[in-house]
């Protein structure tokens, strides 16, 4: 399972409140990712990180921010949650191993409901 | 931008039968990697199989194999001897050449019936 945990696993929050989701990995992978999964859309990349304090936007980054102050932790923050951010959020790492290793492994997901 | 298309939203098959899931992609890169992921009802995303575009040989992992047609930009997944545990959403994904990012298709729901 690539040693990836996500917390919380479920959360219900109200519109306008800040929310932070945490992804933790134990295997020192350089690349980490946050996706959201919605019916009919597959997985869409929100933000990703290629090292401590190095992050970049994905295709659906509006309304989200991220931080990575340690290799093992990648945080996703919704500054002011909206109902459109109700989704399942997945964290992933890209496997390390040199040339040709490109696959990603996923955490168990967080179901977020914004009421 | 690279796109990945799974045109069949849903399929069902009888246990022990063979089923093929289709995927097409669009890229301008010469070398890239393709993946199939499985998501059972538990919601966990599981890597099923990977294919490197420069390799002509189709990848195989036990009952799972791919039919990779590079010129047609097609990457289908064949599941042989379907089992009830194969019931899941299946996602095709492609990396963007030298990019660190994957692009996913919208997924296909496979149901294996007893």
PDB file of N, CA, C and O in Angstrom, chain A residues 38-103:
ATOM      1  N   UNK A  38     -14.974  12.643  -8.663  1.00  0.00           N
ATOM      2  CA  UNK A  38     -16.397  12.934  -8.746  1.00  0.00           C
ATOM      3  C   UNK A  38     -17.017  12.054  -9.822  1.00  0.00           C
ATOM      4  O   UNK A  38     -16.376  11.778 -10.839  1.00  0.00           O
ATOM      5  N   UNK A  39     -18.243  11.628  -9.630  1.00  0.00           N
ATOM      6  CA  UNK A  39     -18.908  10.786 -10.645  1.00  0.00           C
ATOM      7  C   UNK A  39     -18.877  11.451 -12.011  1.00  0.00           C
ATOM      8  O   UNK A  39     -19.186  12.625 -12.152  1.00  0.00           O
ATOM      9  N   UNK A  40     -18.494  10.662 -13.013  1.00  0.00           N
ATOM     10  CA  UNK A  40     -18.463  11.176 -14.381  1.00  0.00           C
ATOM     11  C   UNK A  40     -17.227  11.966 -14.738  1.00  0.00           C
ATOM     12  O   UNK A  40     -17.094  12.420 -15.882  1.00  0.00           O
ATOM     13  N   UNK A  41     -16.325  12.147 -13.785  1.00  0.00           N
ATOM     14  CA  UNK A  41     -15.116  12.944 -14.046  1.00  0.00           C
ATOM     15  C   UNK A  41     -13.823  12.186 -13.827  1.00  0.00           C
ATOM     16  O   UNK A  41     -12.742  12.691 -14.108  1.00  0.00           O
ATOM     17  N   UNK A  42     -13.895  10.989 -13.333  1.00  0.00           N
ATOM     18  CA  UNK A  42     -12.658  10.284 -13.027  1.00  0.00           C
ATOM     19  C   UNK A  42     -11.897  10.982 -11.917  1.00  0.00           C
ATOM     20  O   UNK A  42     -12.500  11.576 -11.012  1.00  0.00           O
ATOM     21  N   UNK A  43     -10.586  10.926 -11.985  1.00  0.00           N
ATOM     22  CA  UNK A  43      -9.737  11.605 -11.012  1.00  0.00           C
ATOM     23  C   UNK A  43      -9.143  12.842 -11.670  1.00  0.00           C
ATOM     24  O   UNK A  43      -8.603  12.768 -12.773  1.00  0.00           O
ATOM     25  N   UNK A  44      -9.233  13.930 -10.984  1.00  0.00           N
ATOM     26  CA  UNK A  44      -8.682  15.184 -11.493  1.00  0.00           C
ATOM     27  C   UNK A  44      -7.650  15.727 -10.513  1.00  0.00           C
ATOM     28  O   UNK A  44      -7.892  15.787  -9.308  1.00  0.00           O
ATOM     29  N   UNK A  45      -6.532  16.161 -11.050  1.00  0.00           N
ATOM     30  CA  UNK A  45      -5.419  16.617 -10.235  1.00  0.00           C
ATOM     31  C   UNK A  45      -5.684  18.020  -9.702  1.00  0.00           C
ATOM     32  O   UNK A  45      -6.024  18.946 -10.455  1.00  0.00           O
ATOM     33  N   UNK A  46      -5.496  18.171  -8.387  1.00  0.00           N
ATOM     34  CA  UNK A  46      -5.701  19.479  -7.752  1.00  0.00           C
ATOM     35  C   UNK A  46      -4.360  20.215  -7.655  1.00  0.00           C
ATOM     36  O   UNK A  46      -4.185  21.320  -8.164  1.00  0.00           O
ATOM     37  N   UNK A  47      -3.421  19.615  -6.954  1.00  0.00           N
ATOM     38  CA  UNK A  47      -2.066  20.138  -6.784  1.00  0.00           C
ATOM     39  C   UNK A  47      -1.126  18.957  -6.649  1.00  0.00           C
ATOM     40  O   UNK A  47      -1.539  17.855  -6.298  1.00  0.00           O
ATOM     41  N   UNK A  48       0.142  19.219  -6.893  1.00  0.00           N
ATOM     42  CA  UNK A  48       1.124  18.199  -6.630  1.00  0.00           C
ATOM     43  C   UNK A  48       2.393  18.842  -6.083  1.00  0.00           C
ATOM     44  O   UNK A  48       2.575  20.068  -6.158  1.00  0.00           O
ATOM     45  N   UNK A  49       3.260  17.999  -5.553  1.00  0.00           N
ATOM     46  CA  UNK A  49       4.509  18.478  -4.970  1.00  0.00           C
ATOM     47  C   UNK A  49       5.659  17.623  -5.490  1.00  0.00           C
ATOM     48  O   UNK A  49       5.542  16.400  -5.603  1.00  0.00           O
ATOM     49  N   UNK A  50       6.761  18.285  -5.796  1.00  0.00           N
ATOM     50  CA  UNK A  50       7.952  17.566  -6.262  1.00  0.00           C
ATOM     51  C   UNK A  50       9.104  17.715  -5.300  1.00  0.00           C
ATOM     52  O   UNK A  50      10.266  17.467  -5.655  1.00  0.00           O
ATOM     53  N   UNK A  51       8.808  18.116  -4.084  1.00  0.00           N
ATOM     54  CA  UNK A  51       9.812  18.212  -3.031  1.00  0.00           C
ATOM     55  C   UNK A  51       9.312  19.113  -1.927  1.00  0.00           C
ATOM     56  O   UNK A  51       8.263  19.760  -2.061  1.00  0.00           O
ATOM     57  N   UNK A  52      10.085  19.155  -0.841  1.00  0.00           N
ATOM     58  CA  UNK A  52       9.702  20.022   0.266  1.00  0.00           C
ATOM     59  C   UNK A  52       9.615  21.462  -0.221  1.00  0.00           C
ATOM     60  O   UNK A  52      10.533  21.974  -0.859  1.00  0.00           O
ATOM     61  N   UNK A  53       8.483  22.066   0.028  1.00  0.00           N
ATOM     62  CA  UNK A  53       8.173  23.454  -0.330  1.00  0.00           C
ATOM     63  C   UNK A  53       8.074  23.686  -1.836  1.00  0.00           C
ATOM     64  O   UNK A  53       7.972  24.841  -2.276  1.00  0.00           O
ATOM     65  N   UNK A  54       8.103  22.611  -2.623  1.00  0.00           N
ATOM     66  CA  UNK A  54       7.955  22.727  -4.079  1.00  0.00           C
ATOM     67  C   UNK A  54       6.622  22.149  -4.496  1.00  0.00           C
ATOM     68  O   UNK A  54       6.420  20.933  -4.423  1.00  0.00           O
ATOM     69  N   UNK A  55       5.723  23.027  -4.937  1.00  0.00           N
ATOM     70  CA  UNK A  55       4.399  22.569  -5.337  1.00  0.00           C
ATOM     71  C   UNK A  55       3.988  23.238  -6.637  1.00  0.00           C
ATOM     72  O   UNK A  55       4.542  24.274  -7.027  1.00  0.00           O
ATOM     73  N   UNK A  56       2.987  22.644  -7.285  1.00  0.00           N
ATOM     74  CA  UNK A  56       2.484  23.222  -8.526  1.00  0.00           C
ATOM     75  C   UNK A  56       1.008  22.887  -8.660  1.00  0.00           C
ATOM     76  O   UNK A  56       0.502  21.946  -8.017  1.00  0.00           O
ATOM     77  N   UNK A  57       0.328  23.666  -9.503  1.00  0.00           N
ATOM     78  CA  UNK A  57      -1.109  23.487  -9.660  1.00  0.00           C
ATOM     79  C   UNK A  57      -1.438  22.375 -10.634  1.00  0.00           C
ATOM     80  O   UNK A  57      -0.694  22.116 -11.580  1.00  0.00           O
ATOM     81  N   UNK A  58      -2.611  21.772 -10.409  1.00  0.00           N
ATOM     82  CA  UNK A  58      -3.181  20.840 -11.349  1.00  0.00           C
ATOM     83  C   UNK A  58      -4.321  21.492 -12.107  1.00  0.00           C
ATOM     84  O   UNK A  58      -4.426  22.721 -12.154  1.00  0.00           O
ATOM     85  N   UNK A  59      -5.190  20.683 -12.673  1.00  0.00           N
ATOM     86  CA  UNK A  59      -6.251  21.213 -13.533  1.00  0.00           C
ATOM     87  C   UNK A  59      -7.420  21.811 -12.778  1.00  0.00           C
ATOM     88  O   UNK A  59      -8.197  22.594 -13.351  1.00  0.00           O
ATOM     89  N   UNK A  60      -7.588  21.488 -11.487  1.00  0.00           N
ATOM     90  CA  UNK A  60      -8.739  21.999 -10.728  1.00  0.00           C
ATOM     91  C   UNK A  60      -8.268  22.607  -9.407  1.00  0.00           C
ATOM     92  O   UNK A  60      -8.743  22.252  -8.334  1.00  0.00           O
ATOM     93  N   UNK A  61      -7.345  23.541  -9.462  1.00  0.00           N
ATOM     94  CA  UNK A  61      -6.699  24.060  -8.257  1.00  0.00           C
ATOM     95  C   UNK A  61      -7.462  25.218  -7.589  1.00  0.00           C
ATOM     96  O   UNK A  61      -7.166  25.556  -6.440  1.00  0.00           O
ATOM     97  N   UNK A  62      -8.393  25.827  -8.280  1.00  0.00           N
ATOM     98  CA  UNK A  62      -9.095  26.974  -7.708  1.00  0.00           C
ATOM     99  C   UNK A  62      -9.815  26.592  -6.420  1.00  0.00           C
ATOM    100  O   UNK A  62     -10.569  25.628  -6.369  1.00  0.00           O
ATOM    101  N   UNK A  63      -9.580  27.387  -5.373  1.00  0.00           N
ATOM    102  CA  UNK A  63     -10.232  27.144  -4.091  1.00  0.00           C
ATOM    103  C   UNK A  63      -9.441  26.231  -3.173  1.00  0.00           C
ATOM    104  O   UNK A  63      -9.867  25.975  -2.041  1.00  0.00           O
ATOM    105  N   UNK A  64      -8.288  25.765  -3.635  1.00  0.00           N
ATOM    106  CA  UNK A  64      -7.440  24.860  -2.851  1.00  0.00           C
ATOM    107  C   UNK A  64      -6.027  25.431  -2.733  1.00  0.00           C
ATOM    108  O   UNK A  64      -5.530  26.056  -3.660  1.00  0.00           O
ATOM    109  N   UNK A  65      -5.404  25.145  -1.603  1.00  0.00           N
ATOM    110  CA  UNK A  65      -3.984  25.425  -1.447  1.00  0.00           C
ATOM    111  C   UNK A  65      -3.330  24.217  -0.809  1.00  0.00           C
ATOM    112  O   UNK A  65      -4.006  23.369  -0.227  1.00  0.00           O
ATOM    113  N   UNK A  66      -2.019  24.114  -0.961  1.00  0.00           N
ATOM    114  CA  UNK A  66      -1.285  22.988  -0.409  1.00  0.00           C
ATOM    115  C   UNK A  66      -0.022  23.475   0.270  1.00  0.00           C
ATOM    116  O   UNK A  66       0.454  24.584   0.030  1.00  0.00           O
ATOM    117  N   UNK A  67       0.499  22.604   1.110  1.00  0.00           N
ATOM    118  CA  UNK A  67       1.796  22.888   1.729  1.00  0.00           C
ATOM    119  C   UNK A  67       2.525  21.576   1.971  1.00  0.00           C
ATOM    120  O   UNK A  67       1.898  20.546   2.245  1.00  0.00           O
ATOM    121  N   UNK A  68       3.825  21.676   1.870  1.00  0.00           N
ATOM    122  CA  UNK A  68       4.666  20.515   2.152  1.00  0.00           C
ATOM    123  C   UNK A  68       5.921  21.010   2.856  1.00  0.00           C
ATOM    124  O   UNK A  68       6.873  21.419   2.220  1.00  0.00           O
ATOM    125  N   UNK A  69       5.899  20.928   4.168  1.00  0.00           N
ATOM    126  CA  UNK A  69       7.027  21.393   4.969  1.00  0.00           C
ATOM    127  C   UNK A  69       7.970  20.252   5.344  1.00  0.00           C
ATOM    128  O   UNK A  69       9.098  20.494   5.774  1.00  0.00           O
ATOM    129  N   UNK A  70       7.483  19.021   5.189  1.00  0.00           N
ATOM    130  CA  UNK A  70       8.310  17.836   5.430  1.00  0.00           C
ATOM    131  C   UNK A  70       8.066  16.846   4.296  1.00  0.00           C
ATOM    132  O   UNK A  70       6.970  16.820   3.716  1.00  0.00           O
ATOM    133  N   UNK A  71       9.048  16.039   4.009  1.00  0.00           N
ATOM    134  CA  UNK A  71       8.908  15.068   2.924  1.00  0.00           C
ATOM    135  C   UNK A  71       7.679  14.192   3.112  1.00  0.00           C
ATOM    136  O   UNK A  71       6.973  13.877   2.150  1.00  0.00           O
ATOM    137  N   UNK A  72       7.405  13.804   4.336  1.00  0.00           N
ATOM    138  CA  UNK A  72       6.368  12.807   4.570  1.00  0.00           C
ATOM    139  C   UNK A  72       4.942  13.360   4.591  1.00  0.00           C
ATOM    140  O   UNK A  72       3.991  12.589   4.529  1.00  0.00           O
ATOM    141  N   UNK A  73       4.764  14.657   4.680  1.00  0.00           N
ATOM    142  CA  UNK A  73       3.419  15.215   4.824  1.00  0.00           C
ATOM    143  C   UNK A  73       3.082  16.198   3.707  1.00  0.00           C
ATOM    144  O   UNK A  73       3.873  17.092   3.385  1.00  0.00           O
ATOM    145  N   UNK A  74       1.881  16.034   3.183  1.00  0.00           N
ATOM    146  CA  UNK A  74       1.381  16.923   2.125  1.00  0.00           C
ATOM    147  C   UNK A  74      -0.037  17.314   2.529  1.00  0.00           C
ATOM    148  O   UNK A  74      -0.915  16.450   2.626  1.00  0.00           O
ATOM    149  N   UNK A  75      -0.243  18.578   2.789  1.00  0.00           N
ATOM    150  CA  UNK A  75      -1.521  19.062   3.289  1.00  0.00           C
ATOM    151  C   UNK A  75      -2.311  19.764   2.192  1.00  0.00           C
ATOM    152  O   UNK A  75      -1.760  20.541   1.415  1.00  0.00           O
ATOM    153  N   UNK A  76      -3.603  19.488   2.168  1.00  0.00           N
ATOM    154  CA  UNK A  76      -4.520  20.158   1.242  1.00  0.00           C
ATOM    155  C   UNK A  76      -5.494  20.985   2.071  1.00  0.00           C
ATOM    156  O   UNK A  76      -6.145  20.452   2.975  1.00  0.00           O
ATOM    157  N   UNK A  77      -5.589  22.269   1.754  1.00  0.00           N
ATOM    158  CA  UNK A  77      -6.469  23.158   2.505  1.00  0.00           C
ATOM    159  C   UNK A  77      -7.528  23.769   1.608  1.00  0.00           C
ATOM    160  O   UNK A  77      -7.222  24.265   0.518  1.00  0.00           O
ATOM    161  N   UNK A  78      -8.749  23.707   2.090  1.00  0.00           N
ATOM    162  CA  UNK A  78      -9.851  24.434   1.484  1.00  0.00           C
ATOM    163  C   UNK A  78     -10.067  25.644   2.382  1.00  0.00           C
ATOM    164  O   UNK A  78     -10.499  25.509   3.527  1.00  0.00           O
ATOM    165  N   UNK A  79      -9.724  26.808   1.904  1.00  0.00           N
ATOM    166  CA  UNK A  79      -9.736  27.994   2.752  1.00  0.00           C
ATOM    167  C   UNK A  79     -11.143  28.338   3.230  1.00  0.00           C
ATOM    168  O   UNK A  79     -11.363  28.738   4.362  1.00  0.00           O
ATOM    169  N   UNK A  80     -12.104  28.167   2.343  1.00  0.00           N
ATOM    170  CA  UNK A  80     -13.505  28.457   2.655  1.00  0.00           C
ATOM    171  C   UNK A  80     -14.341  27.460   1.852  1.00  0.00           C
ATOM    172  O   UNK A  80     -14.612  27.682   0.675  1.00  0.00           O
ATOM    173  N   UNK A  81     -14.701  26.369   2.491  1.00  0.00           N
ATOM    174  CA  UNK A  81     -15.326  25.259   1.773  1.00  0.00           C
ATOM    175  C   UNK A  81     -16.654  25.661   1.123  1.00  0.00           C
ATOM    176  O   UNK A  81     -17.454  26.424   1.696  1.00  0.00           O
ATOM    177  N   UNK A  82     -16.872  25.126  -0.063  1.00  0.00           N
ATOM    178  CA  UNK A  82     -18.133  25.331  -0.782  1.00  0.00           C
ATOM    179  C   UNK A  82     -18.748  23.970  -1.102  1.00  0.00           C
ATOM    180  O   UNK A  82     -18.053  22.947  -1.120  1.00  0.00           O
ATOM    181  N   UNK A  83     -20.020  23.958  -1.395  1.00  0.00           N
ATOM    182  CA  UNK A  83     -20.707  22.692  -1.677  1.00  0.00           C
ATOM    183  C   UNK A  83     -20.121  22.002  -2.902  1.00  0.00           C
ATOM    184  O   UNK A  83     -20.155  20.767  -3.001  1.00  0.00           O
ATOM    185  N   UNK A  84     -19.556  22.763  -3.825  1.00  0.00           N
ATOM    186  CA  UNK A  84     -18.959  22.161  -5.028  1.00  0.00           C
ATOM    187  C   UNK A  84     -17.674  21.401  -4.700  1.00  0.00           C
ATOM    188  O   UNK A  84     -17.156  20.673  -5.555  1.00  0.00           O
ATOM    189  N   UNK A  85     -17.171  21.557  -3.505  1.00  0.00           N
ATOM    190  CA  UNK A  85     -15.983  20.831  -3.089  1.00  0.00           C
ATOM    191  C   UNK A  85     -16.322  19.533  -2.348  1.00  0.00           C
ATOM    192  O   UNK A  85     -15.413  18.835  -1.893  1.00  0.00           O
ATOM    193  N   UNK A  86     -17.592  19.218  -2.257  1.00  0.00           N
ATOM    194  CA  UNK A  86     -17.995  17.898  -1.780  1.00  0.00           C
ATOM    195  C   UNK A  86     -17.471  16.870  -2.765  1.00  0.00           C
ATOM    196  O   UNK A  86     -17.771  16.930  -3.965  1.00  0.00           O
ATOM    197  N   UNK A  87     -16.665  15.932  -2.269  1.00  0.00           N
ATOM    198  CA  UNK A  87     -15.987  15.003  -3.171  1.00  0.00           C
ATOM    199  C   UNK A  87     -15.248  13.965  -2.339  1.00  0.00           C
ATOM    200  O   UNK A  87     -15.230  14.008  -1.109  1.00  0.00           O
ATOM    201  N   UNK A  88     -14.642  13.032  -3.051  1.00  0.00           N
ATOM    202  CA  UNK A  88     -13.692  12.122  -2.432  1.00  0.00           C
ATOM    203  C   UNK A  88     -12.296  12.577  -2.850  1.00  0.00           C
ATOM    204  O   UNK A  88     -12.023  12.754  -4.049  1.00  0.00           O
ATOM    205  N   UNK A  89     -11.438  12.755  -1.877  1.00  0.00           N
ATOM    206  CA  UNK A  89     -10.087  13.266  -2.128  1.00  0.00           C
ATOM    207  C   UNK A  89      -9.070  12.141  -1.925  1.00  0.00           C
ATOM    208  O   UNK A  89      -9.068  11.468  -0.903  1.00  0.00           O
ATOM    209  N   UNK A  90      -8.220  11.998  -2.917  1.00  0.00           N
ATOM    210  CA  UNK A  90      -7.169  10.996  -2.855  1.00  0.00           C
ATOM    211  C   UNK A  90      -5.800  11.656  -2.874  1.00  0.00           C
ATOM    212  O   UNK A  90      -5.550  12.582  -3.647  1.00  0.00           O
ATOM    213  N   UNK A  91      -4.941  11.133  -2.027  1.00  0.00           N
ATOM    214  CA  UNK A  91      -3.534  11.476  -2.071  1.00  0.00           C
ATOM    215  C   UNK A  91      -2.805  10.342  -2.788  1.00  0.00           C
ATOM    216  O   UNK A  91      -3.214   9.174  -2.714  1.00  0.00           O
ATOM    217  N   UNK A  92      -1.738  10.673  -3.483  1.00  0.00           N
ATOM    218  CA  UNK A  92      -0.953   9.655  -4.166  1.00  0.00           C
ATOM    219  C   UNK A  92       0.523  10.020  -4.102  1.00  0.00           C
ATOM    220  O   UNK A  92       0.881  11.184  -3.914  1.00  0.00           O
ATOM    221  N   UNK A  93       1.351   9.006  -4.263  1.00  0.00           N
ATOM    222  CA  UNK A  93       2.785   9.217  -4.412  1.00  0.00           C
ATOM    223  C   UNK A  93       3.216   8.609  -5.731  1.00  0.00           C
ATOM    224  O   UNK A  93       2.555   7.693  -6.249  1.00  0.00           O
ATOM    225  N   UNK A  94       4.277   9.128  -6.299  1.00  0.00           N
ATOM    226  CA  UNK A  94       4.845   8.482  -7.472  1.00  0.00           C
ATOM    227  C   UNK A  94       5.981   7.597  -6.992  1.00  0.00           C
ATOM    228  O   UNK A  94       6.848   8.035  -6.230  1.00  0.00           O
ATOM    229  N   UNK A  95       5.928   6.367  -7.457  1.00  0.00           N
ATOM    230  CA  UNK A  95       6.921   5.405  -7.016  1.00  0.00           C
ATOM    231  C   UNK A  95       8.321   5.873  -7.377  1.00  0.00           C
ATOM    232  O   UNK A  95       8.552   6.453  -8.438  1.00  0.00           O
ATOM    233  N   UNK A  96       9.251   5.610  -6.482  1.00  0.00           N
ATOM    234  CA  UNK A  96      10.653   5.920  -6.725  1.00  0.00           C
ATOM    235  C   UNK A  96      11.326   4.659  -7.257  1.00  0.00           C
ATOM    236  O   UNK A  96      10.876   3.564  -7.001  1.00  0.00           O
ATOM    237  N   UNK A  97      12.389   4.824  -7.988  1.00  0.00           N
ATOM    238  CA  UNK A  97      13.055   3.624  -8.483  1.00  0.00           C
ATOM    239  C   UNK A  97      13.805   3.852  -9.758  1.00  0.00           C
ATOM    240  O   UNK A  97      14.231   2.919 -10.406  1.00  0.00           O
ATOM    241  N   UNK A  98      13.938   5.119 -10.122  1.00  0.00           N
ATOM    242  CA  UNK A  98      14.774   5.409 -11.265  1.00  0.00           C
ATOM    243  C   UNK A  98      14.029   5.459 -12.577  1.00  0.00           C
ATOM    244  O   UNK A  98      12.803   5.612 -12.619  1.00  0.00           O
ATOM    245  N   UNK A  99      14.769   5.276 -13.628  1.00  0.00           N
ATOM    246  CA  UNK A  99      14.232   5.443 -14.975  1.00  0.00           C
ATOM    247  C   UNK A  99      13.073   4.487 -15.235  1.00  0.00           C
ATOM    248  O   UNK A  99      13.153   3.307 -14.945  1.00  0.00           O
ATOM    249  N   UNK A 100      12.034   5.024 -15.801  1.00  0.00           N
ATOM    250  CA  UNK A 100      10.916   4.197 -16.219  1.00  0.00           C
ATOM    251  C   UNK A 100       9.889   3.919 -15.151  1.00  0.00           C
ATOM    252  O   UNK A 100       8.884   3.270 -15.426  1.00  0.00           O
ATOM    253  N   UNK A 101      10.131   4.385 -13.951  1.00  0.00           N
ATOM    254  CA  UNK A 101       9.158   4.158 -12.884  1.00  0.00           C
ATOM    255  C   UNK A 101       8.262   5.384 -12.830  1.00  0.00           C
ATOM    256  O   UNK A 101       8.696   6.465 -12.422  1.00  0.00           O
ATOM    257  N   UNK A 102       7.013   5.225 -13.240  1.00  0.00           N
ATOM    258  CA  UNK A 102       6.107   6.368 -13.325  1.00  0.00           C
ATOM    259  C   UNK A 102       4.790   6.139 -12.597  1.00  0.00           C
ATOM    260  O   UNK A 102       3.993   7.039 -12.487  1.00  0.00           O
ATOM    261  N   UNK A 103       4.548   4.932 -12.143  1.00  0.00           N
ATOM    262  CA  UNK A 103       3.235   4.664 -11.575  1.00  0.00           C
ATOM    263  C   UNK A 103       3.027   5.389 -10.258  1.00  0.00           C
ATOM    264  O   UNK A 103       3.979   5.707  -9.545  1.00  0.00           O
TER     265      UNK A 103
END
